[in-house]
Short mmCIF file of C-alpha atoms in Angstrom, two decimals:
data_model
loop_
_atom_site.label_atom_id
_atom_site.label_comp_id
_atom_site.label_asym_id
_atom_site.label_seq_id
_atom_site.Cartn_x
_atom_site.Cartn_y
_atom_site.Cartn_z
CA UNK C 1 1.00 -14.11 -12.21
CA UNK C 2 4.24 -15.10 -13.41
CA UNK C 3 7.10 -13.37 -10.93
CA UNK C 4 10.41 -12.86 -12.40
CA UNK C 5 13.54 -13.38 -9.17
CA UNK C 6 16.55 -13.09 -11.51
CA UNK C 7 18.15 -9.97 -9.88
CA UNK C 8 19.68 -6.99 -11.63
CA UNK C 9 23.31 -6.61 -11.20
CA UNK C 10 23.52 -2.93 -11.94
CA UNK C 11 22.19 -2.26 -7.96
CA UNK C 12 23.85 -3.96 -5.45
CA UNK C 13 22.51 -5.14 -2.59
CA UNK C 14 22.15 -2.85 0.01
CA UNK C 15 19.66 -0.70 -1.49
CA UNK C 16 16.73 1.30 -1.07
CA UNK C 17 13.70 0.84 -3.48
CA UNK C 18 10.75 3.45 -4.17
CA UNK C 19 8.08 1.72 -5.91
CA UNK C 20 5.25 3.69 -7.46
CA UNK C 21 7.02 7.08 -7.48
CA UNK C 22 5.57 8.90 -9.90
CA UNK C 23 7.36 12.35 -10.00
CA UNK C 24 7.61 12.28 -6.13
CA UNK C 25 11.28 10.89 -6.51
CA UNK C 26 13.27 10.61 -3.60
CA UNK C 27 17.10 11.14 -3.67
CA UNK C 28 20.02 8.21 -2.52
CA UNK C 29 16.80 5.98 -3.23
CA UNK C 30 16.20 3.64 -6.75
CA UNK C 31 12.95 5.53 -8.12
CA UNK C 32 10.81 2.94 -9.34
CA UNK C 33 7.50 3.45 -11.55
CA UNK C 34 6.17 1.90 -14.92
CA UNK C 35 5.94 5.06 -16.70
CA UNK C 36 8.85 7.36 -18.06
CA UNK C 37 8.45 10.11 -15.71
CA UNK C 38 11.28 12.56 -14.37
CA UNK C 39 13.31 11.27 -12.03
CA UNK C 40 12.84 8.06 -12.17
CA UNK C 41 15.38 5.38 -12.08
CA UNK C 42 13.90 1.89 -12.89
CA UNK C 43 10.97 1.46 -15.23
CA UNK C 44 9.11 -1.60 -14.25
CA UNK C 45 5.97 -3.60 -13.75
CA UNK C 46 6.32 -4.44 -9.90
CA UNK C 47 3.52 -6.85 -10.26
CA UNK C 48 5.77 -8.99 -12.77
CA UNK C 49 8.40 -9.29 -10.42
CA UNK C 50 11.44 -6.86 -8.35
CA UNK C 51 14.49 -7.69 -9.93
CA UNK C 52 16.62 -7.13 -6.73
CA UNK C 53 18.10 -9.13 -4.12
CA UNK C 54 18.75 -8.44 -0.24
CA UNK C 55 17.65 -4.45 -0.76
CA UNK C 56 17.78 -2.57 2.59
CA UNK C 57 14.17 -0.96 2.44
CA UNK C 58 11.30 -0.79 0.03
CA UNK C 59 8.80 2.32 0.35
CA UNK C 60 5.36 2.37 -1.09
CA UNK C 61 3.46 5.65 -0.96
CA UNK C 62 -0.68 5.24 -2.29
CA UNK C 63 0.37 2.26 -3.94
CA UNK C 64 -0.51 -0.79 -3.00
CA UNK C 65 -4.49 0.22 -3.34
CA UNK C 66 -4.48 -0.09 -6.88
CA UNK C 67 -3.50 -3.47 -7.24
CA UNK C 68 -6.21 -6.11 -6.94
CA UNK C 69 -6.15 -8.62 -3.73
CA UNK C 70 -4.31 -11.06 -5.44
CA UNK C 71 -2.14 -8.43 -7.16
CA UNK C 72 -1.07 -7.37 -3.41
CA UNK C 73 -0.86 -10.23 -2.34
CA UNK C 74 1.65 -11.28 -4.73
CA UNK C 75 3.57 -7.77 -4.52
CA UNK C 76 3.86 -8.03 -0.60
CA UNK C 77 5.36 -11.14 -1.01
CA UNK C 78 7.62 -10.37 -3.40
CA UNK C 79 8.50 -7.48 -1.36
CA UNK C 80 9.41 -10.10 1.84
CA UNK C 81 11.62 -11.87 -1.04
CA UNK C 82 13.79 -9.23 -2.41
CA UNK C 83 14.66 -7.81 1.53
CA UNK C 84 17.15 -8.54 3.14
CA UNK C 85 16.48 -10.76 6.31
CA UNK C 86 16.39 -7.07 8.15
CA UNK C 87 15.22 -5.20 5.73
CA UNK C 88 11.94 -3.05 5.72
CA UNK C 89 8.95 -2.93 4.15
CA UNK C 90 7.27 0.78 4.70
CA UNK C 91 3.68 0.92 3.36
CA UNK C 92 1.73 3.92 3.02
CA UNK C 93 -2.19 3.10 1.60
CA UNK C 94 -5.66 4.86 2.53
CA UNK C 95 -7.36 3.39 5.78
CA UNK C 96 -10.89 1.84 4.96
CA UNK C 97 -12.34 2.76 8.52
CA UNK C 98 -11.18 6.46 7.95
CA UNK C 99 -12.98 6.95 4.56
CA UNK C 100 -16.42 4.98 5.83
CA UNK C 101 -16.21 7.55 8.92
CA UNK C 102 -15.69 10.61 6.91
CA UNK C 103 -17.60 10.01 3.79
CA UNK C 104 -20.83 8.52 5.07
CA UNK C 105 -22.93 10.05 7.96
CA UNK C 106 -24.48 6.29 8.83
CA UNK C 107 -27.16 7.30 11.66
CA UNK C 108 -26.67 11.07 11.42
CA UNK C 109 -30.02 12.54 10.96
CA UNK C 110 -29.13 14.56 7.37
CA UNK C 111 -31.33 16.11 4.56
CA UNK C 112 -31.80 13.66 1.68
CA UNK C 113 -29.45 15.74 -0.51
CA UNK C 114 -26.63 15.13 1.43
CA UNK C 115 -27.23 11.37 1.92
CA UNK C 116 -27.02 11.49 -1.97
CA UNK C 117 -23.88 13.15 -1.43
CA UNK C 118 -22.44 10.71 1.04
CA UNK C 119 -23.28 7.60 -1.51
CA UNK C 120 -21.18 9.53 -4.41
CA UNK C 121 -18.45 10.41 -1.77
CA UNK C 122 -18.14 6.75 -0.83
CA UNK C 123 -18.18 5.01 -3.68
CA UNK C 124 -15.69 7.40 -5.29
CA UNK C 125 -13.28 6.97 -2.66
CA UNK C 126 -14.20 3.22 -3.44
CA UNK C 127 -13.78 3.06 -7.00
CA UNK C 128 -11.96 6.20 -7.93
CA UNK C 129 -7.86 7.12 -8.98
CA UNK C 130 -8.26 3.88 -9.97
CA UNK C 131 -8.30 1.93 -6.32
CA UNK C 132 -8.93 -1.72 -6.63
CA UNK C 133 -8.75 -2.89 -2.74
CA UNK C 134 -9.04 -0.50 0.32
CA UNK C 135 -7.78 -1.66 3.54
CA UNK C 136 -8.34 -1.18 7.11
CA UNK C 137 -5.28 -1.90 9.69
CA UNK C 138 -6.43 -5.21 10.51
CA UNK C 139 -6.43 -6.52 6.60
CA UNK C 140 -3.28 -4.99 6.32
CA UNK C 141 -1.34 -6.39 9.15
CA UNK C 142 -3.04 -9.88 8.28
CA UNK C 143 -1.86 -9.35 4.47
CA UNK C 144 2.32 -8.51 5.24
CA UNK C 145 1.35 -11.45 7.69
CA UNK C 146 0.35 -13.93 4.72
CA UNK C 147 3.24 -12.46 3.11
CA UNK C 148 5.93 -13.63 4.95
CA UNK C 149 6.72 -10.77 7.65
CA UNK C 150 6.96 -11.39 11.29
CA UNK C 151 6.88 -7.53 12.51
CA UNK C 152 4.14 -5.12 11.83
CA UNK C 153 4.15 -1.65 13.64
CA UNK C 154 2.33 1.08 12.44
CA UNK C 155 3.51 4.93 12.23
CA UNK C 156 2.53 8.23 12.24
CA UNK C 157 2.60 9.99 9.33
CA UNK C 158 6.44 10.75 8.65
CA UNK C 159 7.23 8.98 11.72
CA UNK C 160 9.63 5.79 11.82
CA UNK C 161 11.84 4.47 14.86
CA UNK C 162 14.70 4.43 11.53
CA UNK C 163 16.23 7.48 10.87
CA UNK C 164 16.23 6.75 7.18
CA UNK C 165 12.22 6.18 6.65
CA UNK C 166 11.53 9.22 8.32
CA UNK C 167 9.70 11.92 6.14
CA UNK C 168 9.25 10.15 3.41
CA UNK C 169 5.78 10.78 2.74
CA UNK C 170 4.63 13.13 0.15
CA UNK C 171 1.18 12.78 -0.59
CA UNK C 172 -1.27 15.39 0.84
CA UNK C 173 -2.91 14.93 4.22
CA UNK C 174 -6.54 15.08 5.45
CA UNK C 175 -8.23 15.47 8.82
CA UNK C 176 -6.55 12.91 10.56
CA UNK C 177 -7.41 12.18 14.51
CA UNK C 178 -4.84 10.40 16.51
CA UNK C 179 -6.95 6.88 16.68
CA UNK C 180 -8.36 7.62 13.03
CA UNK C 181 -5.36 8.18 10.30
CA UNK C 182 -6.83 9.03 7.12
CA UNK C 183 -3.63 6.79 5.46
CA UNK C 184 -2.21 3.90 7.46
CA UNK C 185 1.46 3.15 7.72
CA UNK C 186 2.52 0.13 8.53
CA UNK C 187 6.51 -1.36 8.41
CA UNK C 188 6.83 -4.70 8.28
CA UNK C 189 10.15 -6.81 8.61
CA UNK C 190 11.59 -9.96 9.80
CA UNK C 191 10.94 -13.47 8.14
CA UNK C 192 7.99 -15.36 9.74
CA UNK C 193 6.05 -18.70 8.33
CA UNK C 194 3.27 -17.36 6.59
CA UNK C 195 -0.22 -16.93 7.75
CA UNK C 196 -2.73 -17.29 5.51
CA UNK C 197 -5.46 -15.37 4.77
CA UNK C 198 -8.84 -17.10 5.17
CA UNK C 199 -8.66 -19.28 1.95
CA UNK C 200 -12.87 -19.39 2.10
CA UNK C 201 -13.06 -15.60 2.25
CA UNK C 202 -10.41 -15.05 -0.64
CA UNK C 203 -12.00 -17.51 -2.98
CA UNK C 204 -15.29 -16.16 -2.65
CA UNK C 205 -14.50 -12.48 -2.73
CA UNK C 206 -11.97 -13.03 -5.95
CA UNK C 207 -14.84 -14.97 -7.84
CA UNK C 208 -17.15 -11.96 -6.63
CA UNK C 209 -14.76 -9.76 -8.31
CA UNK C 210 -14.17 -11.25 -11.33
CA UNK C 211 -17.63 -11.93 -12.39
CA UNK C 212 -18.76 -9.82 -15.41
#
């Protein structure tokens, strides 16, 4: 992936990105999506680069699951890049241990109907709105980790110790429990050394992925 770091000098530094917008804009923020849509500010392709330097915050809402693992990988750093040294990273993305709970009754004693129903519920949530890599919190954390960050807290929905990433979230909710979000959000600042993710497990899951 070829990532582009010249910055764009009609935003100064300072700002506040909102990547993967859609029409859920969000005012005093730089709207960011790679379609025309209303509202929005910037048109780009994230994954070929952020044209910014030393931006206060970066918010992505039911984003980051449709990139591919390498595709994220790649974006998060980027993200870690184009901060500021305290800037924040607030990530919004569907929690893997959530949908496996909700969408498939493993051990539940069920007509044979519904287990048909739980295999189309799963693999939708899987493969459907055009998701390429769930996560659950620990994948996550590990993956701003391998990025670059050295603090990872997670958040309630709306929630943020920073006044100015509070109630930012737009998309819909579910049934969420306290120790089972349906979405997890994580923020994620600071600059660490990089941790890698397990270079064995990458490989093989990437060629897994890409074999047609």
């Amino acid at each position: 992936m070829r990532i582009s770091s010249k910055a764009d000098p009609r935003h100064p530094s300072g700002s506040r990105l909102h990547v993967g917008c859609g029409e859920k804009v969000i005012p005093d923020w730089i709207n960011i999506d790679s379609r025309r849509l209303p509202g929005v500010d910037r048109i780009l392709d994230v994954r070929k680069g952020i044209p910014f330097e030393r931006v206060a915050a970066i918010y992505a809402e039911h984003f980051l699951e449709h990139l591919t693992l390498d595709e994220g990988l790649a974006f998060l750093q980027e993200c870690r890049r184009v901060l500021a040294p305290e800037g924040v990273l607030r990530i919004s993305t569907p929690n893997l241990d959530w949908v496996l709970a909700s969408h498939y009754r493993l051990g539940q004693l069920i007509p044979e109907e519904e287990r048909v129903v739980d295999c189309f519920r799963l693999l939708r949530a899987f493969h459907g709105w055009g998701h390429e890599f769930l996560y659950n919190r620990s994948m996550l954390s590990a993956s701003l980790r391998a990025s670059g960050f050295e603090t990872v807290r997670f958040q309630r929905y709306g929630e943020s110790d920073e006044p100015s990433l509070r109630g930012l979230e737009r998309h819909e909710t579910w049934e969420d429990t306290p120790d089972l979000p349906h979405v997890l959000i994580a923020e994620a600042s600071g600059v660490a050394r990089p941790q890698p993710l397990p270079e064995e497990l990458v490989r093989e899951f990437l060629a897994a992925v890409r074999t047609t």
